[in-house]
Coordinates of C-alpha atoms and ligand atoms in Angstrom, one line a residue:
M28 CA -46.0 -80.9 -106.5
K29 CA -45.5 -84.3 -105.0
I30 CA -48.5 -86.3 -103.9
K31 CA -47.6 -86.0 -100.2
Q32 CA -47.2 -82.2 -100.5
L33 CA -50.4 -82.0 -102.5
L34 CA -52.3 -83.9 -99.8
M35 CA -50.9 -81.7 -97.0
Y36 CA -51.7 -78.6 -99.0
S37 CA -55.3 -79.6 -99.7
G38 CA -55.7 -80.8 -96.1
L39 CA -54.5 -77.4 -94.9
S40 CA -56.8 -75.5 -97.2
L41 CA -59.7 -77.6 -96.1
M42 CA -59.0 -76.8 -92.5
I43 CA -58.7 -73.1 -93.3
G44 CA -61.9 -73.3 -95.2
V45 CA -63.7 -75.0 -92.3
L46 CA -62.3 -72.4 -90.0
L47 CA -63.4 -69.5 -92.2
V48 CA -66.9 -70.8 -92.4
A49 CA -67.0 -71.4 -88.7
C50 CA -65.7 -67.9 -88.0
S51 CA -68.0 -66.2 -90.4
T52 CA -71.0 -68.0 -88.9
A53 CA -70.0 -67.1 -85.5
E54 CA -69.2 -63.5 -86.3
V55 CA -72.3 -62.6 -88.1
K56 CA -74.8 -61.2 -85.6
A57 CA -78.5 -61.4 -86.0
P58 CA -80.1 -58.1 -87.0
E59 CA -81.3 -56.0 -84.1
A60 CA -85.1 -56.1 -83.4
V61 CA -87.1 -53.3 -84.9
L62 CA -89.7 -52.3 -82.3
P63 CA -92.5 -53.1 -81.5
I64 CA -92.0 -56.8 -81.4
P65 CA -94.4 -59.5 -80.3
E66 CA -94.3 -61.5 -77.1
S67 CA -93.5 -65.2 -77.8
K68 CA -97.1 -66.1 -76.9
Q69 CA -98.3 -63.7 -79.6
V70 CA -96.1 -65.5 -82.2
E71 CA -97.4 -68.9 -81.1
W72 CA -101.0 -67.6 -81.3
Q73 CA -100.4 -66.3 -84.8
K74 CA -99.0 -69.6 -85.9
M75 CA -102.4 -71.1 -85.2
E76 CA -103.6 -69.3 -88.3
T77 CA -107.2 -70.7 -88.4
Y78 CA -109.4 -71.6 -85.4
A79 CA -113.1 -71.9 -84.7
F80 CA -115.6 -69.7 -83.0
I81 CA -118.9 -71.1 -81.5
H82 CA -121.9 -68.9 -80.9
F83 CA -124.4 -70.9 -78.8
G84 CA -126.8 -70.0 -76.0
L85 CA -130.3 -68.8 -75.5
N86 CA -130.2 -66.8 -78.7
T87 CA -130.0 -70.2 -80.5
F88 CA -133.5 -70.9 -79.2
N89 CA -135.1 -67.4 -79.4
D90 CA -133.9 -66.6 -82.9
R91 CA -132.1 -63.4 -81.9
E92 CA -128.6 -62.1 -82.5
W93 CA -128.5 -60.1 -79.3
G94 CA -130.8 -61.5 -76.5
Y95 CA -132.4 -58.8 -74.4
G96 CA -131.7 -60.7 -71.2
D97 CA -135.2 -61.8 -70.4
T98 CA -135.5 -65.2 -72.2
P99 CA -136.1 -67.8 -69.5
A100 CA -133.2 -70.2 -68.8
E101 CA -135.7 -73.0 -69.4
M102 CA -135.6 -72.3 -73.1
F103 CA -132.0 -73.7 -73.3
N104 CA -132.8 -77.2 -74.3
P105 CA -130.4 -78.8 -76.8
T106 CA -131.4 -82.4 -77.1
K107 CA -128.4 -83.9 -78.9
L108 CA -125.6 -81.6 -77.8
D109 CA -122.3 -83.2 -78.6
C110 CA -119.1 -81.2 -78.2
E111 CA -117.1 -84.0 -79.6
Q112 CA -119.0 -83.6 -82.9
W113 CA -117.9 -80.0 -82.9
A114 CA -114.3 -81.0 -82.1
R115 CA -114.2 -83.6 -84.9
T116 CA -115.5 -81.0 -87.4
F117 CA -112.7 -78.6 -86.4
V118 CA -110.0 -81.2 -86.7
A119 CA -111.2 -82.2 -90.1
A120 CA -111.4 -78.5 -91.1
G121 CA -107.8 -78.0 -90.0
L122 CA -108.8 -75.5 -87.3
K123 CA -106.4 -75.4 -84.4
G124 CA -108.6 -74.4 -81.6
V125 CA -112.0 -73.0 -80.6
I126 CA -113.4 -70.0 -78.7
L127 CA -116.8 -70.5 -77.1
T128 CA -119.3 -67.9 -76.1
A129 CA -119.4 -68.8 -72.4
K130 CA -121.6 -65.8 -71.9
H131 CA -123.0 -63.5 -74.6
H132 CA -124.7 -60.1 -74.2
D133 CA -127.9 -61.7 -72.8
G134 CA -125.9 -62.7 -69.6
F135 CA -126.8 -66.4 -69.8
C136 CA -123.9 -68.6 -68.7
L137 CA -123.1 -71.9 -70.5
W138 CA -121.4 -73.1 -67.3
P139 CA -122.9 -73.4 -63.8
F140 CA -121.5 -70.2 -62.4
E141 CA -122.8 -69.8 -58.9
G142 CA -122.9 -66.0 -59.0
T143 CA -126.2 -66.0 -60.8
D144 CA -129.1 -68.3 -61.5
Y145 CA -129.1 -67.4 -65.1
T146 CA -127.1 -70.4 -66.2
V147 CA -127.3 -73.9 -67.7
A148 CA -127.9 -75.2 -64.1
N149 CA -131.5 -73.9 -64.4
S150 CA -132.1 -75.3 -67.8
P151 CA -133.5 -78.6 -68.9
Y152 CA -130.2 -79.5 -70.5
K153 CA -129.1 -82.7 -68.7
N154 CA -131.6 -81.7 -66.0
G155 CA -129.5 -78.8 -64.9
K156 CA -126.4 -81.0 -64.5
G157 CA -124.8 -79.9 -67.9
D158 CA -121.8 -77.7 -68.3
V159 CA -121.2 -76.8 -72.0
V160 CA -117.9 -75.0 -71.2
G161 CA -116.6 -78.1 -69.4
E162 CA -117.8 -80.5 -72.0
L163 CA -116.1 -78.5 -74.8
A164 CA -112.9 -78.1 -72.9
A165 CA -112.8 -81.9 -72.4
A166 CA -113.6 -82.6 -76.1
C167 CA -110.7 -80.2 -77.0
R168 CA -108.3 -82.1 -74.8
K169 CA -109.4 -85.4 -76.4
Y170 CA -109.0 -84.2 -79.9
G171 CA -105.8 -82.1 -79.4
L172 CA -107.4 -78.7 -79.9
K173 CA -106.7 -75.5 -78.1
F174 CA -109.6 -74.0 -76.1
A175 CA -110.6 -70.5 -75.3
V176 CA -113.6 -68.4 -74.2
Y177 CA -115.7 -65.3 -75.1
L178 CA -117.1 -63.5 -72.0
S179 CA -119.3 -60.6 -72.9
P180 CA -118.6 -57.6 -70.6
W181 CA -122.1 -56.2 -71.5
D182 CA -124.8 -58.1 -69.6
R183 CA -128.4 -57.3 -70.5
H184 CA -129.7 -59.5 -67.8
H185 CA -127.9 -58.3 -64.7
A186 CA -129.8 -55.9 -62.4
D187 CA -126.6 -54.1 -61.4
Y188 CA -125.2 -53.5 -64.9
G189 CA -123.8 -50.0 -65.0
T190 CA -122.9 -49.8 -61.3
P191 CA -119.6 -50.8 -59.5
A192 CA -121.4 -53.9 -58.1
Y193 CA -121.7 -55.4 -61.6
V194 CA -117.9 -54.8 -62.2
D195 CA -117.2 -56.9 -59.1
Y196 CA -119.6 -59.6 -60.4
F197 CA -117.9 -59.6 -63.8
H198 CA -114.5 -59.9 -62.4
A199 CA -115.6 -62.8 -60.1
Q200 CA -117.3 -64.4 -63.1
L201 CA -114.1 -64.2 -65.2
R202 CA -112.0 -65.6 -62.3
D203 CA -114.4 -68.5 -62.0
L204 CA -114.3 -69.3 -65.7
M205 CA -110.5 -68.9 -65.8
T206 CA -109.9 -71.3 -62.9
R207 CA -112.2 -74.2 -63.7
Y208 CA -111.2 -75.5 -67.2
G209 CA -107.4 -75.4 -67.6
E210 CA -105.4 -73.3 -70.0
V211 CA -107.1 -71.1 -72.5
F212 CA -105.2 -69.7 -75.5
E213 CA -107.3 -66.5 -75.8
V214 CA -109.8 -64.5 -73.8
W215 CA -112.3 -62.6 -76.0
F216 CA -113.8 -59.3 -74.8
D217 CA -116.4 -57.9 -77.1
G218 CA -116.7 -54.2 -77.9
A219 CA -120.5 -54.0 -77.9
N220 CA -121.3 -52.3 -74.6
G221 CA -124.2 -50.6 -72.9
G222 CA -127.6 -49.8 -74.2
D223 CA -131.1 -51.3 -73.9
G224 CA -131.6 -54.3 -71.7
W225 CA -133.8 -56.2 -69.3
Y226 CA -131.4 -55.4 -66.4
G227 CA -133.3 -57.3 -63.6
G228 CA -136.7 -56.3 -65.1
T229 CA -136.1 -52.5 -65.2
K230 CA -136.0 -52.6 -69.0
E231 CA -134.1 -49.5 -69.6
A232 CA -131.1 -48.1 -71.5
R233 CA -127.9 -47.9 -69.5
T234 CA -124.7 -46.4 -70.7
I235 CA -121.2 -46.9 -69.3
D236 CA -117.9 -45.3 -69.9
R237 CA -116.4 -47.8 -72.3
R238 CA -112.8 -46.8 -71.5
T239 CA -113.0 -47.1 -67.7
Y240 CA -116.1 -48.9 -66.5
Y241 CA -114.8 -52.5 -66.5
D242 CA -111.4 -51.7 -64.9
Y243 CA -109.5 -53.6 -67.6
P244 CA -106.1 -53.0 -66.0
R245 CA -107.3 -55.1 -63.0
I246 CA -108.6 -57.7 -65.4
F247 CA -105.3 -57.9 -67.4
A248 CA -103.4 -58.3 -64.1
M249 CA -105.7 -61.1 -63.0
L250 CA -105.2 -62.9 -66.4
D251 CA -101.5 -62.4 -66.3
S252 CA -101.4 -64.2 -63.0
I253 CA -103.8 -67.1 -63.6
Q254 CA -103.6 -67.6 -67.4
P255 CA -100.3 -66.0 -68.4
Q256 CA -100.2 -67.8 -71.8
A257 CA -103.6 -66.4 -72.9
V258 CA -103.7 -63.7 -75.6
V259 CA -106.3 -61.1 -74.7
F260 CA -108.6 -60.0 -77.6
S261 CA -110.5 -56.7 -77.6
D262 CA -110.9 -53.9 -80.2
G263 CA -107.5 -52.7 -79.2
G264 CA -105.8 -55.8 -77.7
P265 CA -103.5 -56.0 -75.8
G266 CA -102.9 -59.5 -77.1
C267 CA -104.6 -59.3 -80.5
R268 CA -107.0 -56.8 -82.0
W269 CA -110.3 -56.8 -83.8
V270 CA -109.9 -56.3 -87.6
G271 CA -112.6 -53.7 -87.7
N272 CA -115.2 -55.7 -89.6
E273 CA -117.1 -58.9 -89.1
S274 CA -116.6 -60.1 -92.7
G275 CA -113.4 -61.9 -92.1
F276 CA -110.7 -60.0 -93.9
A277 CA -107.8 -57.7 -93.1
G278 CA -106.3 -55.1 -95.4
A279 CA -103.7 -56.1 -98.0
T280 CA -101.7 -53.5 -96.1
N281 CA -101.8 -54.7 -92.5
W282 CA -99.5 -53.6 -89.8
S283 CA -99.5 -55.6 -86.5
F284 CA -99.2 -52.4 -84.6
L285 CA -101.4 -49.9 -82.7
R286 CA -100.6 -46.7 -81.1
K287 CA -100.6 -47.5 -77.4
G288 CA -103.6 -46.3 -75.4
E289 CA -105.6 -45.1 -78.4
V290 CA -108.0 -47.9 -79.2
Y291 CA -110.5 -49.0 -76.6
P292 CA -113.5 -51.4 -76.7
G293 CA -116.1 -49.7 -78.9
Y294 CA -113.5 -47.4 -80.6
D295 CA -115.4 -45.3 -83.1
K296 CA -112.7 -45.3 -85.8
S297 CA -112.8 -49.1 -86.0
Y298 CA -112.1 -48.9 -89.8
E299 CA -108.4 -48.1 -88.8
L300 CA -108.1 -51.6 -87.4
T301 CA -108.3 -53.2 -90.8
S302 CA -104.7 -52.0 -91.6
G303 CA -103.4 -51.2 -88.1
H304 CA -101.3 -48.2 -87.3
A305 CA -98.2 -48.0 -89.4
D306 CA -96.6 -45.8 -86.8
G307 CA -97.9 -47.8 -83.8
D308 CA -95.7 -48.6 -80.8
Q309 CA -97.5 -51.7 -79.5
W310 CA -97.7 -55.2 -81.1
V311 CA -101.4 -56.1 -81.5
A312 CA -101.9 -58.3 -84.6
A313 CA -105.3 -58.6 -86.3
E314 CA -107.8 -61.4 -85.8
C315 CA -110.4 -61.7 -88.6
D316 CA -113.7 -62.9 -87.2
V317 CA -116.5 -64.0 -89.5
S318 CA -119.5 -66.4 -89.3
I319 CA -119.9 -69.2 -91.8
R320 CA -123.5 -68.0 -92.0
P321 CA -124.8 -64.4 -92.1
G322 CA -125.7 -64.4 -88.4
W323 CA -123.4 -65.3 -85.5
F324 CA -126.2 -67.4 -83.9
Y325 CA -128.2 -70.2 -85.5
H326 CA -131.3 -69.2 -87.5
P327 CA -133.0 -72.0 -89.4
E328 CA -133.8 -69.7 -92.4
Q329 CA -130.1 -69.3 -92.9
D330 CA -129.6 -73.0 -93.6
D331 CA -129.2 -72.3 -97.3
Q332 CA -126.9 -69.3 -96.8
V333 CA -123.8 -71.1 -95.5
K334 CA -120.6 -69.7 -97.1
T335 CA -119.3 -72.0 -99.8
P336 CA -115.9 -73.6 -99.6
R337 CA -114.7 -71.1 -102.3
Q338 CA -116.0 -68.1 -100.4
L339 CA -114.1 -69.4 -97.3
L340 CA -111.0 -69.9 -99.4
D341 CA -111.2 -66.3 -100.6
L342 CA -111.5 -65.2 -96.9
Y343 CA -108.5 -67.3 -96.0
Y344 CA -106.3 -65.5 -98.6
R345 CA -107.5 -62.2 -97.2
S346 CA -107.1 -63.0 -93.5
V347 CA -104.3 -65.5 -92.9
G348 CA -102.8 -64.3 -96.2
H349 CA -103.0 -60.7 -95.1
N350 CA -101.0 -61.1 -91.9
G351 CA -104.1 -61.9 -89.7
T352 CA -105.7 -65.0 -88.2
L353 CA -109.0 -66.4 -89.3
L354 CA -111.6 -67.0 -86.5
L355 CA -114.4 -68.9 -88.3
N356 CA -117.7 -69.0 -86.5
F357 CA -120.1 -72.0 -86.4
P358 CA -123.6 -71.2 -85.2
V359 CA -124.5 -74.5 -83.4
D360 CA -128.1 -75.5 -84.0
R361 CA -131.0 -76.1 -81.7
E362 CA -130.2 -79.7 -81.3
G363 CA -126.7 -78.7 -80.1
L364 CA -124.9 -79.8 -83.3
I365 CA -122.9 -78.2 -86.1
H366 CA -125.3 -78.3 -89.1
P367 CA -124.1 -80.8 -91.8
T368 CA -123.8 -78.0 -94.5
D369 CA -121.6 -76.0 -92.2
S370 CA -119.2 -78.8 -91.4
A371 CA -119.1 -80.1 -95.0
N372 CA -118.3 -76.6 -96.3
A373 CA -115.6 -76.0 -93.7
V374 CA -113.9 -79.4 -94.4
Q375 CA -114.0 -78.8 -98.2
F376 CA -112.6 -75.3 -97.6
R377 CA -109.6 -76.9 -95.8
Q378 CA -109.2 -79.3 -98.8
L379 CA -109.2 -76.4 -101.2
V380 CA -106.4 -74.6 -99.2
L381 CA -104.3 -77.8 -99.2
Q382 CA -104.9 -78.4 -102.9
E383 CA -104.1 -74.8 -103.9
L384 CA -100.9 -74.7 -101.9
K385 CA -99.8 -78.3 -102.3
T386 CA -96.6 -78.2 -104.2
D387 CA -94.0 -75.5 -103.4
L388 CA -92.1 -75.1 -106.6
V389 CA -89.1 -73.5 -105.0
T390 CA -88.7 -75.7 -101.9
G391 CA -85.0 -76.4 -101.2
M392 CA -83.8 -74.1 -104.0
V393 CA -81.2 -71.5 -103.3
P394 CA -82.3 -68.2 -104.8
Q395 CA -80.0 -65.6 -106.1
V396 CA -80.1 -62.6 -103.7
S397 CA -78.8 -59.1 -104.3
N398 CA -77.6 -58.8 -100.7
E399 CA -76.9 -61.2 -97.9
R400 CA -75.9 -60.7 -94.3
G401 CA -73.8 -63.9 -94.3
G402 CA -73.4 -66.4 -91.5
K403 CA -76.7 -68.3 -91.0
Y404 CA -78.7 -65.5 -92.6
V405 CA -78.3 -66.7 -96.1
A406 CA -80.5 -67.3 -99.2
S407 CA -80.9 -71.0 -98.5
A408 CA -82.8 -70.2 -95.3
L409 CA -85.6 -68.8 -97.5
T410 CA -86.7 -72.2 -98.7
D411 CA -86.1 -74.5 -95.8
D412 CA -88.8 -75.6 -93.4
D413 CA -87.3 -74.2 -90.2
Y414 CA -89.4 -71.3 -88.9
D415 CA -86.4 -69.9 -87.0
S416 CA -84.0 -69.7 -89.9
Y417 CA -84.2 -66.6 -92.1
W418 CA -82.3 -64.7 -94.8
A419 CA -81.3 -61.2 -93.7
T420 CA -79.7 -58.3 -95.4
E421 CA -76.8 -56.2 -94.0
D422 CA -77.7 -53.5 -91.5
S423 CA -77.7 -50.6 -94.0
V424 CA -79.7 -52.5 -96.7
T425 CA -83.5 -52.2 -96.7
A426 CA -84.1 -53.1 -100.3
A427 CA -83.0 -56.3 -102.1
D428 CA -84.0 -58.8 -104.8
V429 CA -84.6 -62.5 -104.5
T430 CA -84.6 -64.4 -107.8
F431 CA -85.6 -68.0 -108.5
S432 CA -84.7 -69.6 -111.8
F433 CA -86.0 -72.9 -113.2
P434 CA -84.3 -75.1 -115.8
T435 CA -87.6 -75.0 -117.9
P436 CA -90.7 -72.8 -117.6
V437 CA -93.3 -73.6 -115.0
R438 CA -96.8 -72.4 -114.3
M439 CA -97.0 -70.1 -111.2
N440 CA -100.0 -68.3 -109.7
R441 CA -99.6 -68.2 -105.9
M442 CA -96.9 -67.0 -103.6
M443 CA -96.3 -67.1 -99.9
L444 CA -93.9 -64.8 -98.0
Q445 CA -93.1 -64.7 -94.3
E446 CA -91.2 -62.2 -92.3
Y447 CA -89.4 -63.3 -89.2
I448 CA -91.7 -61.4 -86.9
P449 CA -89.9 -62.2 -83.6
L450 CA -87.6 -59.4 -84.8
G451 CA -90.5 -57.1 -85.8
Q452 CA -92.5 -56.3 -88.9
R453 CA -90.4 -54.4 -91.5
V454 CA -91.4 -54.7 -95.1
K455 CA -93.2 -51.6 -96.4
A456 CA -93.3 -52.3 -100.2
F457 CA -92.3 -55.1 -102.6
T458 CA -93.1 -56.2 -106.1
V459 CA -93.2 -59.6 -107.8
E460 CA -92.0 -60.1 -111.3
Y461 CA -91.6 -63.0 -113.8
R462 CA -89.2 -63.4 -116.7
D463 CA -90.9 -63.4 -120.1
A464 CA -89.7 -65.5 -123.1
S465 CA -87.5 -62.7 -124.2
G466 CA -85.8 -62.5 -120.8
Q467 CA -87.5 -59.2 -119.8
W468 CA -88.8 -58.9 -116.2
L469 CA -92.5 -58.0 -116.0
P470 CA -94.8 -57.5 -113.0
V471 CA -97.3 -60.3 -112.3
S472 CA -100.9 -59.3 -112.4
L473 CA -102.4 -58.9 -109.0
N474 CA -105.6 -57.4 -107.7
E475 CA -104.2 -55.8 -104.5
E476 CA -101.3 -53.8 -103.4
T477 CA -98.0 -55.4 -102.3
T478 CA -97.0 -53.4 -99.3
T479 CA -96.8 -55.2 -96.0
V480 CA -95.8 -58.9 -95.4
G481 CA -95.8 -59.6 -91.7
Y482 CA -96.2 -63.1 -90.3
K483 CA -97.7 -64.3 -93.6
R484 CA -98.6 -62.8 -97.0
L485 CA -100.3 -64.9 -99.7
L486 CA -100.6 -63.6 -103.2
R487 CA -102.9 -64.7 -105.9
F488 CA -101.8 -63.6 -109.4
R489 CA -102.7 -64.4 -112.9
S490 CA -100.9 -67.6 -114.1
V491 CA -97.5 -67.1 -115.7
E492 CA -95.5 -69.7 -117.5
S493 CA -91.9 -68.8 -116.9
D494 CA -88.4 -69.9 -116.0
G495 CA -87.9 -67.1 -113.5
I496 CA -89.7 -65.2 -110.7
R497 CA -88.3 -62.6 -108.4
V498 CA -89.4 -60.6 -105.4
R499 CA -88.1 -57.1 -105.2
F500 CA -88.3 -55.7 -101.7
T501 CA -88.2 -52.0 -102.3
D502 CA -88.7 -50.4 -98.8
A503 CA -88.5 -51.6 -95.2
R504 CA -88.3 -50.3 -91.7
G505 CA -84.9 -51.9 -91.2
P506 CA -82.7 -54.7 -92.8
L507 CA -84.9 -57.4 -94.3
C508 CA -85.5 -60.6 -92.3
I509 CA -87.5 -63.1 -94.4
N510 CA -87.9 -66.7 -93.3
K511 CA -89.9 -68.1 -96.1
I512 CA -90.8 -67.6 -99.8
A513 CA -92.8 -70.3 -101.5
V514 CA -94.3 -70.4 -105.0
Y515 CA -97.2 -72.5 -106.1
D516 CA -99.2 -73.6 -109.1
A517 CA -102.8 -73.8 -107.8
G518 CA -104.1 -75.6 -110.9
A519 CA -106.0 -74.9 -114.0
D520 CA -108.7 -73.0 -112.1
A521 CA -106.3 -70.7 -110.3
D522 CA -107.4 -67.6 -112.2
V523 CA -111.0 -67.9 -111.3
Y524 CA -111.4 -65.9 -108.1
Y525 CA -114.5 -65.8 -106.0
V526 CA -117.1 -63.4 -107.3
K527 CA -119.4 -61.9 -104.6
A528 CA -122.8 -63.5 -104.7
S529 CA -125.6 -61.0 -104.8
P530 CA -127.9 -61.1 -101.7
R531 CA -131.0 -63.3 -101.9
M532 CA -133.6 -60.6 -101.9
E533 CA -136.5 -62.1 -103.9
S534 CA -139.5 -59.9 -103.2
L535 CA -143.2 -59.5 -104.1
P536 CA -143.3 -56.6 -106.5
F537 CA -143.7 -53.2 -104.9
T538 CA -143.2 -49.5 -105.5
L539 CA -142.1 -47.0 -102.8
S540 CA -145.0 -44.6 -102.1
G541 CA -144.2 -41.0 -102.9
V542 CA -140.8 -41.7 -104.4
Q543 CA -139.8 -41.4 -108.1
S544 CA -139.2 -44.8 -109.5
D545 CA -135.7 -44.0 -110.8
E546 CA -134.7 -42.8 -107.3
A547 CA -136.2 -45.8 -105.5
K548 CA -134.5 -48.2 -107.9
A549 CA -131.4 -48.6 -105.8
A550 CA -133.5 -50.3 -103.1
S551 CA -134.6 -53.2 -105.3
D552 CA -132.0 -53.5 -108.1
H553 CA -130.3 -56.6 -106.6
D554 CA -127.1 -54.6 -106.5
E555 CA -125.9 -54.3 -102.9
Q556 CA -123.4 -51.6 -103.8
T557 CA -126.2 -49.0 -104.6
T558 CA -128.1 -47.4 -101.8
Y559 CA -131.3 -45.5 -101.7
F560 CA -131.4 -42.8 -99.0
A561 CA -134.9 -42.1 -97.8
S562 CA -136.0 -38.5 -97.2
G563 CA -138.0 -39.1 -94.0
D564 CA -137.9 -41.6 -91.3
A565 CA -140.2 -44.1 -92.9
L566 CA -140.6 -46.1 -96.2
I567 CA -143.9 -47.2 -97.5
L568 CA -144.0 -50.2 -99.7
D569 CA -147.1 -50.3 -102.0
L570 CA -147.8 -53.9 -103.2
G571 CA -150.3 -52.6 -105.8
G572 CA -153.2 -54.6 -104.2
E573 CA -153.9 -56.7 -101.1
R574 CA -151.4 -59.5 -100.7
Q575 CA -150.5 -61.9 -97.9
V576 CA -147.1 -61.0 -96.4
A577 CA -145.2 -62.7 -93.6
S578 CA -141.7 -61.4 -93.7
F579 CA -139.6 -58.3 -94.4
Y580 CA -136.0 -57.9 -95.4
Y581 CA -133.6 -55.0 -95.1
L582 CA -130.0 -54.9 -96.4
P583 CA -128.3 -51.8 -95.0
D584 CA -125.8 -49.6 -96.9
Q585 CA -122.7 -51.7 -97.6
S586 CA -120.1 -48.9 -97.7
T587 CA -117.5 -48.6 -94.9
P588 CA -118.5 -47.2 -92.5
G589 CA -122.1 -47.9 -93.4
K590 CA -124.4 -44.9 -93.8
G591 CA -128.0 -44.5 -92.6
L592 CA -128.0 -47.7 -90.5
V593 CA -131.3 -48.3 -88.7
S594 CA -130.9 -49.8 -85.2
H595 CA -134.6 -50.0 -84.1
Y596 CA -137.6 -50.4 -86.4
E597 CA -141.3 -50.5 -86.4
L598 CA -143.3 -52.3 -89.1
S599 CA -147.0 -51.5 -89.7
V600 CA -149.6 -52.3 -92.3
S601 CA -152.4 -50.3 -93.9
S602 CA -155.1 -50.9 -96.6
D603 CA -155.4 -47.3 -97.6
G604 CA -151.8 -46.0 -97.2
K605 CA -153.0 -43.5 -94.5
S606 CA -153.8 -45.2 -91.2
F607 CA -151.3 -47.8 -90.2
Q608 CA -151.5 -50.7 -87.7
P609 CA -148.2 -51.7 -86.0
I610 CA -147.4 -55.4 -86.4
K611 CA -143.9 -55.7 -85.1
S612 CA -141.1 -53.7 -83.7
G613 CA -137.6 -54.5 -82.5
E614 CA -133.9 -53.9 -82.9
F615 CA -131.5 -54.8 -85.7
S616 CA -128.9 -56.1 -83.3
N617 CA -125.2 -55.7 -84.2
I618 CA -126.0 -54.0 -87.5
R619 CA -123.1 -51.6 -87.2
N620 CA -120.5 -54.3 -87.1
N621 CA -122.2 -56.9 -89.2
P622 CA -124.3 -55.2 -91.7
V623 CA -125.8 -58.3 -93.3
M624 CA -129.4 -58.7 -94.5
Q625 CA -131.9 -58.3 -91.6
S626 CA -135.0 -60.4 -91.7
V627 CA -138.2 -59.9 -89.7
Y628 CA -140.9 -62.6 -89.5
F629 CA -144.4 -61.9 -88.4
T630 CA -147.8 -63.4 -88.3
P631 CA -149.0 -63.5 -91.9
V632 CA -151.2 -60.6 -92.7
R633 CA -153.1 -59.3 -95.8
T634 CA -152.2 -55.8 -96.7
R635 CA -151.6 -53.5 -99.5
Y636 CA -149.1 -51.1 -97.8
L637 CA -146.3 -52.0 -95.5
Q638 CA -144.4 -49.3 -93.7
M639 CA -140.9 -49.6 -92.1
K640 CA -140.2 -46.8 -89.7
A641 CA -136.7 -46.1 -88.4
V642 CA -137.4 -45.6 -84.7
R643 CA -133.7 -45.1 -83.9
M644 CA -130.6 -44.8 -86.1
V645 CA -127.1 -46.0 -85.2
Q646 CA -125.9 -42.5 -85.9
P647 CA -128.6 -40.2 -84.7
G648 CA -129.6 -37.6 -87.4
E649 CA -128.6 -39.7 -90.4
T650 CA -131.2 -40.5 -93.1
M651 CA -132.1 -44.1 -93.6
G652 CA -129.9 -45.9 -96.1
V653 CA -131.3 -49.0 -97.9
A654 CA -129.1 -51.1 -100.2
E655 CA -132.0 -53.6 -100.8
I656 CA -135.4 -54.1 -99.3
A657 CA -137.9 -57.0 -99.8
V658 CA -141.2 -58.3 -98.6
R659 CA -142.6 -61.8 -99.0
Ligands
FUL709 C1 -120.0 -58.7 -81.9 C2 -121.2 -59.1 -81.0 O1 -122.0 -58.0 -80.7 C3 -121.8 -60.1 -81.8 O2 -123.1 -60.5 -81.3 C4 -120.9 -61.3 -82.0 O3 -120.7 -61.9 -80.7 C5 -119.6 -60.8 -82.6 C6 -118.5 -61.9 -82.7 O4 -119.1 -59.7 -81.9 O5 -119.5 -57.5 -81.6

């Protein structure tokens, strides 16, 4: 061939080549969506991944988790309140926004809502001129954080609670909150509803129909018109759902779906929410809420019980890494500040995440795939940084392998996978394997199932040193649409996972009166997984002789759902074990959803016997379950 001919020929083939590529890109259609799919605001919300919660209000000052509604507004007196300090902490901890308890169950408003006098306007804070909601909203704008609010439907202060008049009040209150402070990214409606309360001084129990009382359809319509970008949280959504526990984790299997109309606030099968409904027809992804301390509100005695950076890291893997978001609560203290231990631990947690997932060993690599749709939906899309580019399989293919090979062996122990959720959540099962020295593929060692992926799945597996790693997608609800796979080496400590700390239950020595010691053991063996079930409605602790006591501790059964949970108690003392004097009674607020250690403090008293009586159980008729008990 002459040079000229050759040039013409290669020019022609280049043109043909370019045309072919152009045609194939143009021709290959994106996979059809597999329903249900998220609204775009739900996708943007999920991309926030971690954000803060603030529990602050009268409970901060009265040492309660659920205020009864009778604490005077004058008790709200934070002397150094600084919302900018909160905002700086969140930024340093990598949190993308914050949700504030504008009103908790006690009915006290952190903004000067004119529909009630139970607000900051009647507190000493800034001589009644303060507005915590407004101050936090401004701090968020200044520091580039998103802002949102929690508004408790239950109101233990309001005289009309339980009647239609309260529903009007609640809707007006929400409208006021939604129109004063600019855009909110989320609106948080709690599931705890109805029960004892002050209710304008009547001090009674009021029940409501949790499905219908608040007229949620009207609320959602209001929010759609004035805050259309807001994602609405409740046990069942519609924007995002509760994850079914207050410990901060979702199931390894976690579908972002619910069956429409089934889950309502206070839903009794809340354990289903940890994994969602695989056959659901509504997109309602999970939000994992957890407090950095045992309680949601500040209690000084919990200053040394702040979750460690490693504990938070573990929760991150089981929330964000399990297709959920992490809503991390900070109980602001009595001065109005985030306690230094809480902020230090949150910031170090962030650093641990960044350290563990610092270097993506496969970034920019083009893996080998066993099937490819073609066009733009090719293997190279798996390792780029564009959220909207993804690898997809052909329509009929719901199982495929993705294999990464390295020139020399590398250490690997973490993996991140993301499905392209705007087109739905599809993956039902997958495995991860590495190539051993003899070229054989072996499964990596994991401590959880590899089923769903969703928005994000993070895996921790025992370190392997290998020149190959592959993901085998074995089952899906439609063709695969995967936008990211990343592989990391989290360092030399990568195989040391968090080990659950046993609860701090030091106690004066005691025996349980009338109970065989081997039977009673479960209540004081420092093992939170063993539970003693009492035969009657009371436990009598015999201290063996007169001792001074000032506090009592009760860790309820830790199984899911918890058994034998005490909701109301009475403590009494006796020197002979027969006639008892009551010293304190009250409620273990929120014990069903947050079964952490309950502490009761009382005026120090000398006694030999201390009795805890279960006045009311969460599930009437159950016998009292005690994982651990202590007295000091
Ligand atoms: C619960 C409430 O009852 C707690 O007090 C807390 O606000 C938590 C986040 O939600 O259901």
